CSV table of C-alpha atoms and ligand atoms in Angstrom, one decimal:
chain,number,residue,atom,x,y,z
A,1,UNK,CA,-129.5,-23.5,-152.8
A,2,UNK,CA,-127.1,-20.7,-153.3
A,3,UNK,CA,-123.7,-21.0,-155.0
A,4,UNK,CA,-121.1,-20.2,-152.4
A,5,UNK,CA,-117.3,-19.9,-152.0
A,6,UNK,CA,-115.4,-21.4,-149.1
A,7,UNK,CA,-111.7,-21.5,-148.1
A,8,UNK,CA,-110.0,-24.8,-147.8
A,9,UNK,CA,-106.5,-25.6,-146.6
A,10,UNK,CA,-104.7,-28.9,-147.1
A,11,UNK,CA,-102.7,-28.8,-143.9
A,12,UNK,CA,-99.0,-29.7,-143.5
A,13,UNK,CA,-99.6,-33.4,-142.4
A,14,UNK,CA,-101.6,-34.1,-145.6
A,15,UNK,CA,-99.1,-32.4,-147.8
A,16,UNK,CA,-96.3,-34.4,-146.2
A,17,UNK,CA,-98.4,-37.6,-146.8
A,18,UNK,CA,-98.6,-36.8,-150.5
A,19,UNK,CA,-102.5,-36.9,-150.5
A,20,UNK,CA,-103.2,-33.4,-151.9
A,21,UNK,CA,-104.7,-35.0,-155.0
A,22,UNK,CA,-106.8,-37.5,-153.2
A,23,UNK,CA,-108.3,-34.7,-151.1
A,24,UNK,CA,-109.0,-32.4,-154.0
A,25,UNK,CA,-110.6,-35.3,-155.9
A,26,UNK,CA,-113.1,-35.6,-153.0
A,27,UNK,CA,-114.1,-32.0,-153.4
A,28,UNK,CA,-114.4,-32.3,-157.2
A,29,UNK,CA,-116.5,-35.6,-156.9
A,30,UNK,CA,-118.8,-33.8,-154.6
A,31,UNK,CA,-119.4,-31.1,-157.1
A,32,UNK,CA,-117.1,-28.4,-155.7
A,33,UNK,CA,-114.8,-26.6,-158.2
A,34,UNK,CA,-111.4,-25.2,-157.4
A,35,UNK,CA,-111.5,-21.5,-158.4
A,36,UNK,CA,-108.2,-20.4,-156.8
A,37,UNK,CA,-105.2,-22.4,-155.4
A,38,UNK,CA,-101.6,-21.9,-154.2
A,39,UNK,CA,-99.0,-23.7,-152.1
A,40,UNK,CA,-97.4,-21.6,-149.4
A,41,UNK,CA,-95.4,-21.9,-146.2
A,42,UNK,CA,-97.1,-20.0,-143.4
A,43,UNK,CA,-95.1,-18.1,-140.8
A,44,UNK,CA,-96.2,-17.4,-137.2
A,45,UNK,CA,-97.8,-14.1,-138.1
A,46,UNK,CA,-99.8,-15.4,-141.0
A,47,UNK,CA,-100.9,-18.6,-139.3
A,48,UNK,CA,-101.7,-16.7,-136.0
A,49,UNK,CA,-103.7,-14.0,-137.8
A,50,UNK,CA,-105.6,-16.7,-139.7
A,51,UNK,CA,-106.6,-18.5,-136.4
A,52,UNK,CA,-107.0,-15.2,-134.5
A,53,UNK,CA,-110.4,-16.3,-133.1
A,54,UNK,CA,-108.5,-19.0,-131.1
A,55,UNK,CA,-105.8,-16.7,-129.7
A,56,UNK,CA,-106.8,-17.2,-126.1
A,57,UNK,CA,-107.3,-21.0,-126.4
A,58,UNK,CA,-104.9,-23.4,-124.7
A,59,UNK,CA,-104.2,-25.1,-128.0
A,60,UNK,CA,-103.3,-21.9,-129.9
A,61,UNK,CA,-99.5,-22.2,-129.6
A,62,UNK,CA,-99.6,-25.9,-130.8
A,63,UNK,CA,-102.0,-24.9,-133.6
A,64,UNK,CA,-99.7,-22.2,-135.0
A,65,UNK,CA,-96.6,-24.4,-134.5
A,66,UNK,CA,-98.3,-27.2,-136.5
A,67,UNK,CA,-99.6,-24.9,-139.3
A,68,UNK,CA,-96.1,-23.5,-139.8
A,69,UNK,CA,-94.4,-26.9,-139.8
A,70,UNK,CA,-94.5,-27.4,-143.6
A,71,UNK,CA,-96.2,-26.1,-146.7
A,72,UNK,CA,-100.0,-26.0,-147.1
A,73,UNK,CA,-102.2,-25.7,-150.1
A,74,UNK,CA,-104.9,-23.0,-149.8
A,75,UNK,CA,-107.8,-23.1,-152.2
A,76,UNK,CA,-111.1,-21.4,-152.8
A,77,UNK,CA,-113.8,-24.0,-153.5
A,78,UNK,CA,-117.0,-22.9,-155.3
A,79,UNK,CA,-120.3,-24.7,-155.6
A,80,UNK,CA,-123.9,-25.0,-154.3
A,81,UNK,CA,-123.8,-25.0,-150.5
A,82,UNK,CA,-120.0,-25.1,-150.6
A,83,UNK,CA,-119.4,-24.1,-147.0
A,84,UNK,CA,-121.5,-26.8,-145.4
A,85,UNK,CA,-120.6,-29.3,-148.1
A,86,UNK,CA,-116.9,-28.9,-147.4
A,87,UNK,CA,-117.4,-29.2,-143.7
A,88,UNK,CA,-119.4,-32.4,-144.3
A,89,UNK,CA,-116.6,-33.9,-146.5
A,90,UNK,CA,-114.0,-32.9,-143.9
A,91,UNK,CA,-115.6,-34.6,-140.9
A,92,UNK,CA,-115.3,-33.8,-137.2
A,93,UNK,CA,-112.3,-31.8,-135.9
A,94,UNK,CA,-111.0,-34.8,-133.9
A,95,UNK,CA,-110.4,-37.7,-136.4
A,96,UNK,CA,-111.5,-40.1,-133.7
A,97,UNK,CA,-115.0,-38.6,-133.9
A,98,UNK,CA,-115.0,-38.1,-137.7
A,99,UNK,CA,-117.6,-40.2,-139.6
A,100,UNK,CA,-116.3,-43.0,-141.8
A,101,UNK,CA,-115.5,-41.9,-145.3
A,102,UNK,CA,-114.7,-38.3,-144.4
A,103,UNK,CA,-111.3,-36.7,-145.2
A,104,UNK,CA,-110.3,-36.5,-141.5
A,105,UNK,CA,-111.4,-40.1,-140.8
A,106,UNK,CA,-109.2,-41.3,-143.7
A,107,UNK,CA,-106.2,-39.0,-143.6
A,108,UNK,CA,-105.9,-37.2,-140.3
A,109,UNK,CA,-103.5,-38.3,-137.6
A,110,UNK,CA,-104.7,-36.4,-134.5
A,111,UNK,CA,-106.8,-33.4,-133.4
A,112,UNK,CA,-103.7,-31.2,-134.3
A,113,UNK,CA,-102.6,-32.9,-137.5
A,114,UNK,CA,-106.1,-33.1,-138.9
A,115,UNK,CA,-105.5,-32.8,-142.6
A,116,UNK,CA,-107.8,-30.0,-143.7
A,117,UNK,CA,-109.3,-26.7,-142.7
A,118,UNK,CA,-112.6,-25.4,-144.0
A,119,UNK,CA,-114.5,-22.1,-143.3
A,120,UNK,CA,-117.3,-22.6,-140.8
A,121,UNK,CA,-119.7,-19.8,-141.9
A,122,UNK,CA,-120.4,-17.3,-144.7
A,123,UNK,CA,-118.7,-14.6,-142.6
A,124,UNK,CA,-115.6,-16.7,-142.0
A,125,UNK,CA,-115.4,-17.7,-145.7
A,126,UNK,CA,-115.4,-14.1,-146.8
A,127,UNK,CA,-112.7,-13.1,-144.3
A,128,UNK,CA,-110.6,-16.2,-145.0
A,129,UNK,CA,-110.7,-16.0,-148.8
A,130,UNK,CA,-109.6,-12.3,-148.6
A,131,UNK,CA,-106.9,-13.3,-146.1
A,132,UNK,CA,-105.2,-15.4,-148.8
A,133,UNK,CA,-106.3,-14.3,-152.2
A,134,UNK,CA,-106.6,-11.0,-154.0
A,135,UNK,CA,-109.8,-10.7,-156.1
A,136,UNK,CA,-107.9,-11.1,-159.4
A,137,UNK,CA,-106.4,-14.4,-158.1
A,138,UNK,CA,-109.9,-16.0,-158.1
A,139,UNK,CA,-111.0,-17.4,-161.4
A,140,UNK,CA,-114.7,-17.4,-162.1
A,141,UNK,CA,-115.8,-20.6,-163.9
B,201,LIG,P1,-110.3,-25.8,-138.7
B,201,LIG,O1,-110.7,-24.4,-138.3
B,201,LIG,O2,-108.8,-26.0,-138.8
B,201,LIG,O3,-111.0,-26.1,-140.0
B,201,LIG,O4,-110.9,-26.8,-137.7
B,201,LIG,P2,-112.3,-26.8,-137.0
B,201,LIG,O5,-113.1,-25.7,-137.5
B,201,LIG,O6,-112.9,-28.2,-137.2
B,201,LIG,O7,-111.9,-26.6,-135.5
B,201,LIG,P3,-111.7,-25.3,-134.7
B,201,LIG,O8,-112.5,-25.3,-133.5
B,201,LIG,O9,-111.8,-24.1,-135.6
B,201,LIG,O10,-110.2,-25.4,-134.3
B,201,LIG,C1,-109.1,-25.1,-135.1
B,201,LIG,C2,-108.0,-26.1,-135.0
B,201,LIG,O11,-107.5,-26.1,-133.7
B,201,LIG,C3,-107.1,-27.4,-133.3
B,201,LIG,N1,-107.8,-27.7,-132.1
B,201,LIG,N2,-107.3,-28.3,-131.1
B,201,LIG,N3,-106.8,-29.6,-128.6
B,201,LIG,C4,-108.0,-29.1,-128.9
B,201,LIG,O12,-108.9,-29.2,-128.1
B,201,LIG,C5,-108.2,-28.5,-130.1
B,201,LIG,N4,-109.3,-28.0,-130.5
B,201,LIG,C6,-109.1,-27.5,-131.8
B,201,LIG,C7,-107.5,-28.4,-134.4
B,201,LIG,O13,-106.4,-28.7,-135.2
B,201,LIG,C8,-108.5,-27.6,-135.2
B,201,LIG,O14,-108.5,-28.0,-136.6
B,202,LIG,MG1,-112.4,-23.7,-137.5
């Protein structure tokens, strides 16, 4: 299995609930390492650009409005099979469909306020990491 990097976002609902640490602990316990991290408040342009693939979807406006509603924590996670592993830890997009014990099952409120984002492919991970972090902000471990 290859060592990969993936982009994770702790979304505004989870930051507001004060569960940043509990979420990061799940990544660490699963063998993923934080190699870059920052807390930021997204604006419409930054959030819209991040979710550009969903621009034509009916939920796009709500998605941008939610993602700009409060600060988020963006992180790069590194580890074996990191992209799929993170998606597994997150659970399904809709918390009602998320498997028991996943982050979304335990912390998400709704399909909009769903606690976390994770890159869905190697190509997405590469684009999303570069979208938030300069190369010298990522610390090899
Ligand atoms: P994310 O990108 O945030 O990690 O979530 P995801 O891959 O599980 O889901 P994706 O299809 O990429 O959708 C991005 C975010 O848009 C909202 N969404 N709402 N109302 C709806 O049908 C709907 N579908 C998606 C969710 O908040 C989702 O996280
Ligand atoms: Mg997605």
